[in-house]
XYZ file of C-alpha atoms in Angstrom:
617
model
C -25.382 -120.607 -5.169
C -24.631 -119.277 -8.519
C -24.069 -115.715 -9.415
C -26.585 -113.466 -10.558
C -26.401 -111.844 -13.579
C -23.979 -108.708 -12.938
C -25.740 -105.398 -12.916
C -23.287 -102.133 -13.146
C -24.662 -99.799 -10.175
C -25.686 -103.352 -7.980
C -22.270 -105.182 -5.959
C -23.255 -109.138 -5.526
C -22.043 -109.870 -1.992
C -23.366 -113.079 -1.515
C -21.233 -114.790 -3.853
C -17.950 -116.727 -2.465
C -14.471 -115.677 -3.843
C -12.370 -117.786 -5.741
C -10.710 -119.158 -2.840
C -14.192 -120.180 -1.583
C -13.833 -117.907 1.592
C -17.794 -116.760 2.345
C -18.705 -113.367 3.353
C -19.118 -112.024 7.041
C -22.463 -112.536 8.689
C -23.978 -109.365 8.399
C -23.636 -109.437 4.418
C -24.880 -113.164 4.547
C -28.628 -111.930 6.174
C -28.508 -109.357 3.339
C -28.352 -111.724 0.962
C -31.030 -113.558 2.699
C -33.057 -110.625 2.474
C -32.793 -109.667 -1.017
C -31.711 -111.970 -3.918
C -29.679 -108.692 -5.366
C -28.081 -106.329 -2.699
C -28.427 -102.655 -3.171
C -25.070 -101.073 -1.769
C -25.342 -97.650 -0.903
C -22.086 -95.516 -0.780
C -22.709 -95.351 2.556
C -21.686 -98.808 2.445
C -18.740 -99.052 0.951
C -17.193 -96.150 2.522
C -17.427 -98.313 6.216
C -15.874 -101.290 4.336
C -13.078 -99.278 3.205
C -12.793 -97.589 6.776
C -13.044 -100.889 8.321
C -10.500 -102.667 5.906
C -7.240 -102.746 9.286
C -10.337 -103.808 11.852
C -11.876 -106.891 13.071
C -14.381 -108.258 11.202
C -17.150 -105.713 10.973
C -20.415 -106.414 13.039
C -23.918 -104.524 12.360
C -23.660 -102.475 15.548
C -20.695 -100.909 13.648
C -22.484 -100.100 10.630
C -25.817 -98.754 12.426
C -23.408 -96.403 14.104
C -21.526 -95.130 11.111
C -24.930 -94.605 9.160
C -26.244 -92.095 12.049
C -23.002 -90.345 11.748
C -22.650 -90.339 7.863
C -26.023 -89.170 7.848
C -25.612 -86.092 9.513
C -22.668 -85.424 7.222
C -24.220 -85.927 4.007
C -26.724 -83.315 4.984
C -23.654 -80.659 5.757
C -22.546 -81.714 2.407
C -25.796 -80.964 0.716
C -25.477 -84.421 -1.241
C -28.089 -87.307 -2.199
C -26.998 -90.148 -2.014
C -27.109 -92.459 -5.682
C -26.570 -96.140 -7.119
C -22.618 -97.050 -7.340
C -21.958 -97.323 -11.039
C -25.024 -95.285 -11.998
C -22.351 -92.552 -12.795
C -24.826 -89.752 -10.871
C -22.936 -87.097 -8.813
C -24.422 -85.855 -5.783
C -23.714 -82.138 -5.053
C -21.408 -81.639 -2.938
C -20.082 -78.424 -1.307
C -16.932 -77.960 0.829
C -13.682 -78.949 0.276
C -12.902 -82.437 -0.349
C -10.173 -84.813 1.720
C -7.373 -83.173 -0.128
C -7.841 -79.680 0.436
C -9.411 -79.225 -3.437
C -12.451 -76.979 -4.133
C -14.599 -79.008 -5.978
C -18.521 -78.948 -7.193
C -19.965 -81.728 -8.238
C -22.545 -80.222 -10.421
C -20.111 -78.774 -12.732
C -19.277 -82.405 -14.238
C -20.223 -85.742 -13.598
C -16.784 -88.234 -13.375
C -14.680 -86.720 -11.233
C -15.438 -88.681 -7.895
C -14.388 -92.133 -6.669
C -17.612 -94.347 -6.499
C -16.550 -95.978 -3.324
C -15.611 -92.971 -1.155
C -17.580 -90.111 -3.111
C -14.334 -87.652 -2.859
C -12.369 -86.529 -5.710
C -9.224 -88.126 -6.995
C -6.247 -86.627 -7.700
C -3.550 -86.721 -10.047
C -1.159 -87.626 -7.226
C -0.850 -88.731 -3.754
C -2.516 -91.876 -2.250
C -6.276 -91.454 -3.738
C -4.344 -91.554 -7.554
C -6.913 -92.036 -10.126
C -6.488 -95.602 -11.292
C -8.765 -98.241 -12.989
C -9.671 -102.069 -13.120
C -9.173 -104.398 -16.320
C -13.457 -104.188 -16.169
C -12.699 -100.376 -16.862
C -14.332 -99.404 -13.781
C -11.859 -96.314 -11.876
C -11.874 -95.651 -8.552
C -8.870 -93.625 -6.061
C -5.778 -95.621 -5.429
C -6.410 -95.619 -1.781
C -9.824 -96.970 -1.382
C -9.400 -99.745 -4.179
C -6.444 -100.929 -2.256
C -8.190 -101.227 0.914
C -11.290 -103.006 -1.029
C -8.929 -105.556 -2.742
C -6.785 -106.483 0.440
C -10.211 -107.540 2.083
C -9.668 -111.485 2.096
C -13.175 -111.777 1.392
C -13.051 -109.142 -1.155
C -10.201 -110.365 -3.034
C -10.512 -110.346 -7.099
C -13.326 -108.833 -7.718
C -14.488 -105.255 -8.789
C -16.776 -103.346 -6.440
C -19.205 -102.330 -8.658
C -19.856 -105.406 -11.121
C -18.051 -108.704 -9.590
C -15.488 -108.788 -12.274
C -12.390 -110.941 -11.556
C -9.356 -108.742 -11.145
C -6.283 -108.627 -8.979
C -4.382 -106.317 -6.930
C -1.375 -106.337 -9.662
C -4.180 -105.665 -12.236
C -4.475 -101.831 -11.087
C -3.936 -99.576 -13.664
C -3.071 -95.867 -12.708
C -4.582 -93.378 -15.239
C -2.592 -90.584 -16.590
C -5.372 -87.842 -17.081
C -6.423 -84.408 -14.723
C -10.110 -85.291 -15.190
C -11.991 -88.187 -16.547
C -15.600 -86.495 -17.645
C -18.022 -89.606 -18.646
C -20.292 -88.132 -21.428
C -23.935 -88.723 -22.380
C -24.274 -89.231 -26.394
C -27.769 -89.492 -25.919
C -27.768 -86.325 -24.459
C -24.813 -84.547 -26.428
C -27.215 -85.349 -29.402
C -30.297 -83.602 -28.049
C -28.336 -80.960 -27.084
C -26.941 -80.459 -30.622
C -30.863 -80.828 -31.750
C -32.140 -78.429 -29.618
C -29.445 -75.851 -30.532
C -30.484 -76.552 -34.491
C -33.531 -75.604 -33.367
C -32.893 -72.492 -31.639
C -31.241 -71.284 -34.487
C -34.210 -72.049 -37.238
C -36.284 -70.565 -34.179
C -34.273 -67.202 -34.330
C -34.274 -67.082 -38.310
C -38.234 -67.546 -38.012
C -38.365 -64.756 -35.508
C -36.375 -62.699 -37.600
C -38.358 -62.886 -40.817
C -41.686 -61.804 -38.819
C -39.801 -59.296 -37.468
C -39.057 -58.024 -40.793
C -42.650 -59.131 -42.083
C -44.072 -57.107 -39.186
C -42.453 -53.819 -39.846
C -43.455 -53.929 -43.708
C -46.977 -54.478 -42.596
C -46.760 -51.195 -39.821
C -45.145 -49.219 -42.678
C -48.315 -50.382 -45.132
C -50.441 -49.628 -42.241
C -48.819 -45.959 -41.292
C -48.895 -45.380 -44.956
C -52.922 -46.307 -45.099
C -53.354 -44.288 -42.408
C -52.065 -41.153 -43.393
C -54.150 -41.029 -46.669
C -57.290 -41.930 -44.738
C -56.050 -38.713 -42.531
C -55.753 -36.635 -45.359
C -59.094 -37.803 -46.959
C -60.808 -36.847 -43.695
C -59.361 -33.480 -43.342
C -59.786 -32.427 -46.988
C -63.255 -33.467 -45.595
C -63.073 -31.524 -41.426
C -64.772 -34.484 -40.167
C -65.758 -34.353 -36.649
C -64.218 -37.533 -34.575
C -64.706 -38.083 -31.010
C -61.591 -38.507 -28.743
C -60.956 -40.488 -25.638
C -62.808 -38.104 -23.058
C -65.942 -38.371 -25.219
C -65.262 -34.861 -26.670
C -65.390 -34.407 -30.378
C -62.207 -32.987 -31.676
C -62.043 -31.158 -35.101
C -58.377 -32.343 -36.891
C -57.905 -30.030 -40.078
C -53.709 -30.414 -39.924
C -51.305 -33.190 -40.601
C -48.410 -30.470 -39.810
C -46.832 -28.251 -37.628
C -49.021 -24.987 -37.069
C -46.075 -22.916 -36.224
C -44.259 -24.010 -39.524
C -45.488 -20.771 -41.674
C -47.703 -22.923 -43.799
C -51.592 -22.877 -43.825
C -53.483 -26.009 -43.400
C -56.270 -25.230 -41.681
C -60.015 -24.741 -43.022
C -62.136 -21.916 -42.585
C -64.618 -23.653 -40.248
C -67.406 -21.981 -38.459
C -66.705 -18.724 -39.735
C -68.532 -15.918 -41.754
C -66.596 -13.569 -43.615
C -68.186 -10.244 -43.161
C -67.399 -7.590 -46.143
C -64.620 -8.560 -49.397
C -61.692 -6.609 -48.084
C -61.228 -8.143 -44.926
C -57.176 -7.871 -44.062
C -57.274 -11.276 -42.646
C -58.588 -14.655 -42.859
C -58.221 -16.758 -39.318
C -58.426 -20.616 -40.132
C -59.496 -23.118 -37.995
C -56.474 -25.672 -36.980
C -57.070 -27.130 -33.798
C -59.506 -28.028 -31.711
C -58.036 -29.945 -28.134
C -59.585 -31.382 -25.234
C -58.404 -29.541 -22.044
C -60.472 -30.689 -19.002
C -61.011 -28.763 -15.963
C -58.385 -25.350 -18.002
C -59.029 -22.464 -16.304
C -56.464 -20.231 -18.571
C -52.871 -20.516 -20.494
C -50.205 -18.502 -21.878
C -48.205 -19.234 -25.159
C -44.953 -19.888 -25.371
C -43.597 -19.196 -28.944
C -39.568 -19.849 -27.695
C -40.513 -23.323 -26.362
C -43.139 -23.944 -29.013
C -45.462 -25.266 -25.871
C -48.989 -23.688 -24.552
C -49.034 -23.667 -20.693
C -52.671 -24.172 -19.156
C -53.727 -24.088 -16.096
C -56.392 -26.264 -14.998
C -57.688 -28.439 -12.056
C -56.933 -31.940 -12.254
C -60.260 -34.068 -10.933
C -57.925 -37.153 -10.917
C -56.006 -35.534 -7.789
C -59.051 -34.050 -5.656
C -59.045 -31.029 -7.644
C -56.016 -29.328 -7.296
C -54.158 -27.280 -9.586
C -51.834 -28.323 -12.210
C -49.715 -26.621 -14.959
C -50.024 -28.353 -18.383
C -47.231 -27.954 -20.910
C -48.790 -28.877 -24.260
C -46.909 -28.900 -27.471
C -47.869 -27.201 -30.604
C -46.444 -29.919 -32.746
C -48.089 -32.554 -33.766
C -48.758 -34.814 -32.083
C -49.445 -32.236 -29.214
C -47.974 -34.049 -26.133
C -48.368 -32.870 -22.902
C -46.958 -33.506 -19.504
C -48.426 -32.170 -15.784
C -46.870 -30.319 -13.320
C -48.078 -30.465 -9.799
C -48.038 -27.170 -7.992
C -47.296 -27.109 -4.431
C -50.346 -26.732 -2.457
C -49.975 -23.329 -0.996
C -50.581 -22.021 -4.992
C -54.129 -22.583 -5.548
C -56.771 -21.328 -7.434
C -54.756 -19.311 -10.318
C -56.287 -16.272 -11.311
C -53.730 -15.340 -13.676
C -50.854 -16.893 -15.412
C -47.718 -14.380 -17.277
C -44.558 -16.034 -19.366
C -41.781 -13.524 -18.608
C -40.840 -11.951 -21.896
C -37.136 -12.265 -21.217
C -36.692 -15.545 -20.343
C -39.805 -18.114 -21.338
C -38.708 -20.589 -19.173
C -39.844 -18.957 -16.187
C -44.039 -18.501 -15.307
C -45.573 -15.681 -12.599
C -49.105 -17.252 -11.322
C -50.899 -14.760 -8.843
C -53.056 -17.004 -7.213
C -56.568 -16.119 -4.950
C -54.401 -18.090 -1.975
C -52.845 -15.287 -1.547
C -49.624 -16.083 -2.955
C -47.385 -14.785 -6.047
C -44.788 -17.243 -7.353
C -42.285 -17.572 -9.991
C -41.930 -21.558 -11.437
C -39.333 -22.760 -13.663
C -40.434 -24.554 -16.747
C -37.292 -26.343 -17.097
C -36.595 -27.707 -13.667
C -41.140 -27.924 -12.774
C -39.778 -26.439 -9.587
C -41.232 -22.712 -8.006
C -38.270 -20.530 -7.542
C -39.491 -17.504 -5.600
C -42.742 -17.442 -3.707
C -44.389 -14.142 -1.754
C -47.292 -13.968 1.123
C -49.456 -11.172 -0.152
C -52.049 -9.380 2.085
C -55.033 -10.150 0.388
C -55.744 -12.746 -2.813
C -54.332 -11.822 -6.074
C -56.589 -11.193 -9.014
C -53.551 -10.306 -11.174
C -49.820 -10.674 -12.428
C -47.799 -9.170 -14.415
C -44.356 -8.666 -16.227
C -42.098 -5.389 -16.706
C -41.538 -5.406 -20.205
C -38.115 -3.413 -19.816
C -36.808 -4.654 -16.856
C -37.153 -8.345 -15.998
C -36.251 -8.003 -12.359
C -39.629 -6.219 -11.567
C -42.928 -8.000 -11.310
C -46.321 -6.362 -10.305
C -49.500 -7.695 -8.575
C -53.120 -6.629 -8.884
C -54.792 -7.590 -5.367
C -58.579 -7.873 -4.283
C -58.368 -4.858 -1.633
C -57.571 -2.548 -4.781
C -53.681 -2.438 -4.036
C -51.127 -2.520 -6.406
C -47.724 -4.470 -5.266
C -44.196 -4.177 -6.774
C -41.643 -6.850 -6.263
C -37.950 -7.151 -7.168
C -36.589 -10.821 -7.703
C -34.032 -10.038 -6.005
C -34.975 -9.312 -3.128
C -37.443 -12.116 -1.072
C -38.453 -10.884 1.539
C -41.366 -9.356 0.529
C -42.771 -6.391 -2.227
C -40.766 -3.173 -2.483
C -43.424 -0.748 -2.516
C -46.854 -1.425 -2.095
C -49.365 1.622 -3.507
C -53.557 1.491 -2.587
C -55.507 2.288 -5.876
C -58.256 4.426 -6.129
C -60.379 2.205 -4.877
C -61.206 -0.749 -2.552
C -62.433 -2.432 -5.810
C -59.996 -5.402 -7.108
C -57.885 -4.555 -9.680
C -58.706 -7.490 -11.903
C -56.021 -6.553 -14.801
C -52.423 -5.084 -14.843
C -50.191 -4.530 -17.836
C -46.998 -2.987 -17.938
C -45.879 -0.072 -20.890
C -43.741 -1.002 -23.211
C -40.489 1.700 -23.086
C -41.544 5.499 -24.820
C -38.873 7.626 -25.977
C -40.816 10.752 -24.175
C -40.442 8.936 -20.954
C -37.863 9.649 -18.969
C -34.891 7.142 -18.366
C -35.694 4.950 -15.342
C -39.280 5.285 -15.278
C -41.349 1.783 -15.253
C -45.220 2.577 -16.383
C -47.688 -0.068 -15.393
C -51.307 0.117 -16.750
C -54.280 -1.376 -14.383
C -57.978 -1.674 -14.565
C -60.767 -2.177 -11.847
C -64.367 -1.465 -12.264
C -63.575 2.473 -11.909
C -61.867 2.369 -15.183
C -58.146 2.764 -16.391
C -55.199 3.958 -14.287
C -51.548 4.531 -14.656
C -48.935 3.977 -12.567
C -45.089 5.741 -12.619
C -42.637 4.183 -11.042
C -39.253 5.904 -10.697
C -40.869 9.200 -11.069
C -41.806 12.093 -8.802
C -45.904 11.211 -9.052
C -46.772 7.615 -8.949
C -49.999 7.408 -9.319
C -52.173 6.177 -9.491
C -53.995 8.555 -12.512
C -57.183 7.768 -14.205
C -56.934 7.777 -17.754
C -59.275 10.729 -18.708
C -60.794 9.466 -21.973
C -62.020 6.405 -19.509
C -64.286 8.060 -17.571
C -67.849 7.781 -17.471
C -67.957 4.852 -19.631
C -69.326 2.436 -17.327
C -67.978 -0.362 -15.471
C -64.840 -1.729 -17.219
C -65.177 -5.457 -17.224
C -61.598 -6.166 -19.660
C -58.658 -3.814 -20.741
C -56.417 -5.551 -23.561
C -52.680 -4.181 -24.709
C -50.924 -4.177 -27.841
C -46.877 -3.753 -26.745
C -45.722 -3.246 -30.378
C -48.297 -0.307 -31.298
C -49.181 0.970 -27.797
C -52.997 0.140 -28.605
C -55.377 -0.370 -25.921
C -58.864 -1.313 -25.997
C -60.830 -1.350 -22.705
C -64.802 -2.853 -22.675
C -67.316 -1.787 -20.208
C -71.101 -3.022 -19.455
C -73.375 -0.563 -17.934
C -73.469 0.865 -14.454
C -76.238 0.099 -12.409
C -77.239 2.612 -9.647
C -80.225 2.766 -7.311
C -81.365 6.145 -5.791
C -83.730 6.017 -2.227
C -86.471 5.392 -4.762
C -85.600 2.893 -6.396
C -84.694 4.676 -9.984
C -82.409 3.928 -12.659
C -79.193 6.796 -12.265
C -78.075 5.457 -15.556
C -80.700 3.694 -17.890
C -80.178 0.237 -19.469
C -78.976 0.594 -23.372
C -81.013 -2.592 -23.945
C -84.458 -4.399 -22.957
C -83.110 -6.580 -20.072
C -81.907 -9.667 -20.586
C -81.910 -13.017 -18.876
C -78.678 -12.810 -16.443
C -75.907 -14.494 -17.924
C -77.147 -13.812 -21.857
C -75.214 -10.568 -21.560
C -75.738 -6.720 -22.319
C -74.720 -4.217 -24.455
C -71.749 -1.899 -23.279
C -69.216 -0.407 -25.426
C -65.802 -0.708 -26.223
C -63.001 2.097 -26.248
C -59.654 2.263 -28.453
C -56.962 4.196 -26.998
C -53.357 5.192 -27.953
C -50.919 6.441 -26.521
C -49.079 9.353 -27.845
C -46.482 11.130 -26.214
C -45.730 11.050 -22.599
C -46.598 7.978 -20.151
C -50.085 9.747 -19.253
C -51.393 10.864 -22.620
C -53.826 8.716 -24.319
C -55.778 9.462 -27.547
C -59.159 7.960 -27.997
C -59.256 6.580 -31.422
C -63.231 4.696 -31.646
C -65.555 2.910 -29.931
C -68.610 1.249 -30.702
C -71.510 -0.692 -28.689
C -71.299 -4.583 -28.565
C -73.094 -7.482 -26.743
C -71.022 -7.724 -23.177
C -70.760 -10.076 -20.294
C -73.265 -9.062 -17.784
C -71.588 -11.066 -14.841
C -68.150 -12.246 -14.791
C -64.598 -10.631 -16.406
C -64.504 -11.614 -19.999
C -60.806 -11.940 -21.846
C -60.230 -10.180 -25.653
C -56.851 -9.316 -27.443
C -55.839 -7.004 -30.132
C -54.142 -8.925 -33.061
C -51.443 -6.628 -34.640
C -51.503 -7.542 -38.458
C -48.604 -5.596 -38.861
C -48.953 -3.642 -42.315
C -52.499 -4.834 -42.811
C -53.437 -3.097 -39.482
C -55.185 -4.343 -36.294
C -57.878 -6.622 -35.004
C -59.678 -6.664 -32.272
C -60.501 -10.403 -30.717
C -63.311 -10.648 -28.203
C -66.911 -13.062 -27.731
C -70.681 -11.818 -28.480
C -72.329 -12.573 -25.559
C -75.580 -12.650 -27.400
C -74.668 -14.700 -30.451
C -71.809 -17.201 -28.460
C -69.316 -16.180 -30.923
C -65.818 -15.038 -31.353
C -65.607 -12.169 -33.463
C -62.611 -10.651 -34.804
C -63.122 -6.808 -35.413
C -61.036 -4.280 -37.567
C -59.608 -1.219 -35.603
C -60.434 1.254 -35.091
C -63.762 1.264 -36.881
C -64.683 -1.922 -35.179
C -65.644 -3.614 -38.531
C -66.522 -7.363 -37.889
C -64.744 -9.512 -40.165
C -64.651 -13.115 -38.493
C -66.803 -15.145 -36.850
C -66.045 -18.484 -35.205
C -68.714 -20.311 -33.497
C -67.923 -21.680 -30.265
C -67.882 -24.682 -28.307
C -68.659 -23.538 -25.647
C -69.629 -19.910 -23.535
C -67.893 -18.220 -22.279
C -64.432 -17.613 -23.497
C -62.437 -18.072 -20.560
C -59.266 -16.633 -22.001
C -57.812 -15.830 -25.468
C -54.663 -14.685 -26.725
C -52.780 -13.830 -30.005
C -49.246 -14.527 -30.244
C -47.064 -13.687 -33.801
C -45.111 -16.508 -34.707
C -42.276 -16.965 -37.095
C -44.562 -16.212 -40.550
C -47.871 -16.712 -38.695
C -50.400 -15.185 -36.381
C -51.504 -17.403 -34.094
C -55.067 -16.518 -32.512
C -55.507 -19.151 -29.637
C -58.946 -19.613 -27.694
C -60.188 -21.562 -24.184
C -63.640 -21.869 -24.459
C -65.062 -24.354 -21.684
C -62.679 -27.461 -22.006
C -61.847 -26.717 -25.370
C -58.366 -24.735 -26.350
C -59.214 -24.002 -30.425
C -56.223 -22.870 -31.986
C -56.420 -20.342 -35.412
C -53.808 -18.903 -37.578
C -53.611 -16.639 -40.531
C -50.550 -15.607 -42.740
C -48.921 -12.422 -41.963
C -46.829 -12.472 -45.296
């Protein structure tokens, strides 16, 4: 029979050696079955085992393959072609105690016994003339077969035993050119990849400076126009600035406005107009530069958030959730010792103290009825004060928790729906904390630390109606309180006090009048400076502010009913000199706030917060 051609990774065992001795019986039905015989590891692993025994029989090897098998699976290896040069993955330690993983390189593993050589010992790395290698040990055993003798295991070269060579090296690692040169092509590749990447990179930040650039004369182009562009929540928002309203600078246009009269000591522009959904009120912070609304959040069932907005450009803003026992704030004070902290007096019946900085409330009191009310001391930061719906007037010290420290009943059962507290007066004596409140009786003032504590109606107050708003100037002592008609009904249905107006339709307002007061002297003395008529809310409290122009006098900041307008009057004469149109009725709050070189006049009408400012040198 001659001998097939010889095929590395294939072992011809039906061939005779050259002594003509012919192969045991169970390789002679292979070779009947097959013309070339695949031998499997497996294979020559019971060969070598079987090298001192009788003459192996196929009982024997059926045996050894059921055991082999369910050691191969503990190794975790797959079993390959002898010669291919494959590795199967092994894990464990091998025969002589080495840690070895044959993923990490292919050609470190005998191809008859799949275990590692060493560089010493019996299994010595060694090769055949062929250049085949195999361990010392198991090409030994393979050669002293008699029927093996003289030829290699893997392709039927001639060789003896003398002809075993042992190799000097720690590792033999067989490399793929093939693959070494793919590998160096993809790597080129990589590299011209990265360079690419790295020139759009560059290409794509020239184009967003081009674009930013574009941009921001197609801003300026629109605000030298005060276009009217519509924002994400479908509301249009006004943009007149490009800069920081707080800087000193004026950018703003005079927008909805009529100046009334050529010597007006101000001119309020227009800056901002913002989208504030579901803001009930706010407060200005001029430390932190941030406006604090509050407002109820329909994303979160309706519940009450704080909403720290910037007044930088571009005006972010970040929500704080308020823990659910402070709902439904009816009024919101930033102490004016430390900004970072906010009083909320809140219909729940609760008064609480949050910190800005850490979002978390620091001090929280149970009050007896709901709270229409909060306020600061303006001389002694420990003290805060609470209007309440039952007409009561609480004082609390922040440092003490447990509850208020005194707790006075007004004049009345009627709410006190405003409370401010009196800046220090020389004539007062040391120790003496004056708080000023309003309910629909009219004006009264409070003395704490004193002998008589009030409460005292203001006499230049009385008989002027109901009073629906009392605002307070700290720096000048000015107060100006508004008041719509009061409406009485004898047994026969008459008029007490007749109407200053044809009725209206309810909710288009009345006229009332306004009073400015000062206070001169002691705590109690107030001098009635003017008052005039004007179109008031006739349901509801409306909000108004006094703007202190400093040498160019004062202004008076409140909304015509009638017209829907804000109108900025001069005091005491109550002059208008503004108008702004709104966006809404009615004002919900307003507030004017000096800051750094500017006045800043800020405005919540509806859902919109519209933000003016004016120079004040």
């Amino acid at each position: 029979m001659a001998d097939p051609d010889p095929d590395p990774g294939y072992v011809d065992l039906g061939d005779e050696d050259e002594e003509g001795t012919e192969e045991p019986s169970i390789i002679a039905d292979v070779e009947d079955s097959e013309e070339e015989v695949l031998t499997d590891p497996n294979y020559a692993i019971f060969l070598s085992r079987m090298a001192h025994d009788d003459e192996p029989r196929e009982a024997d090897y059926e045996c050894f393959l059921a055991e082999s098998s369910s050691a191969a699976e503990q190794l975790g290896g797959k079993r390959r072609r002898i010669g291919s040069q494959e590795t199967a993955a092994v894990d464990g330690e091998s025969s002589q105690g080495s840690q070895w993983n044959p993923n990490e390189i292919d050609g470190l593993f005998c191809p008859i016994c799949l275990e590692a050589w060493t560089i010493d010992g019996d299994h010595y790395i060694c090769c055949l003339p062929c250049g085949h290698i195999f361990g010392m040990s198991c090409i030994e055993k393979w050669l002293r077969q008699g029927q093996r003798a003289g030829k290699c295991p893997q392709c039927n070269a001639k060789c003896k035993l003398k002809d075993v060579r042992k190799l000097f090296a720690s590792r033999v690692v067989a490399v793929d050119e093939e693959s070494q040169k793919r590998i160096r092509s993809l790597e080129d590749k990589c590299a011209s990849l990265e360079k690419e990447r790295e020139s759009w990179y560059k290409r794509e930040a020239e184009l967003l400076k081009g674009q930013g650039e574009l941009q921001c004369k197609i801003q300026q182009l629109m605000e030298s126009k005060t276009s009217g562009l519509i924002n994400a929540s479908g509301v249009c928002e006004r943009r007149f600035v490009s800069g920081n309203i707080l800087d000193g600078r004026s950018y703003g246009q005079t927008v909805g406005s009529n100046l009334c009269g050529q010597a007006s000591p101000c001119s309020f522009k227009l800056e901002k107009e913002l989208h504030v959904a579901g803001a009930r009120l706010f407060e200005v912070d001029t430390s932190n530069q941030i406006l604090l609304i509050s407002r109820r959040h329909a994303g979160i069932g309706g519940k009450d958030v704080l909403t720290k907005m910037s007044l930088i450009p571009p005006y972010d803003r970040d929500d704080i959730l308020l823990p659910s026992s402070i709902n439904s704030v009816r009024d919101l004070r930033v102490s004016p010792s430390n900004s970072n902290l906010a009083l909320f007096a809140c219909l729940g019946k609760k008064l609480a103290v949050l910190s800005t900085e850490s979002n978390n409330v620091i001090v929280s009191y149970d009050l007896p009825a709901a709270a229409w009310t909060c306020s600061w001391d303006l001389n002694d930061s420990n003290y805060i004060y609470a209007g309440l719906q039952n007409g009561y007037l609480l004082v609390f010290d922040m440092r003490q928790t447990s509850g208020p420290v005194e707790s006075l009943k007004g004049l009345s059962s009627n709410p006190i729906h405003t409370v401010h507290s009196l800046s220090y007066n020389s004539a007062i004596p040391s120790g003496v904390r004056t708080v000023m409140s309003a309910s629909s009786i009219g004006i009264c003032l409070w003395n704490f630390g004193s002998a008589e504590k009030g409460p005292i109606l203001v006499p230049e107050t009385e008989n002027q109606g109901v009073c629906i708003s009392l605002a307070y100037c700290p720096s000048r002592d000015d107060i100006v309180a508004c008041y719509r008609p009061k409406v009485e009904f004898s047994d026969d249905s008459v008029f007490s006090q007749p109407l200053l107006t044809p009725s209206r339709a309810i909710g288009q307002g009345t006229v009332g009048s306004r009073v400015f007061l000062k206070r001169t002297g002691s705590s109690s003395h107030f001098r009635k400076l003017g008052s005039s008529h004007a179109n008031v809310c006739d349901i509801g409290l409306p909000k108004s502010a006094i703007i202190d122009m400093e040498n160019r006098g004062r202004l008076f900041a409140s909304e015509d009913k009638l017209s829907s307008e804000l109108v900025l009057e001069e005091l005491p004469s109550f002059t208008g000199v503004q108008r702004f149109n709104l966006q809404q009725s009615p004002i919900r709050d307003v507030k004017y706030t000096p800051v750094f070189r500017k006045g800043l006049l800020t405005c919540l009408n509806g859902d919109t917060l519209q933000l003016f400012s004016t120079k004040l040198s």
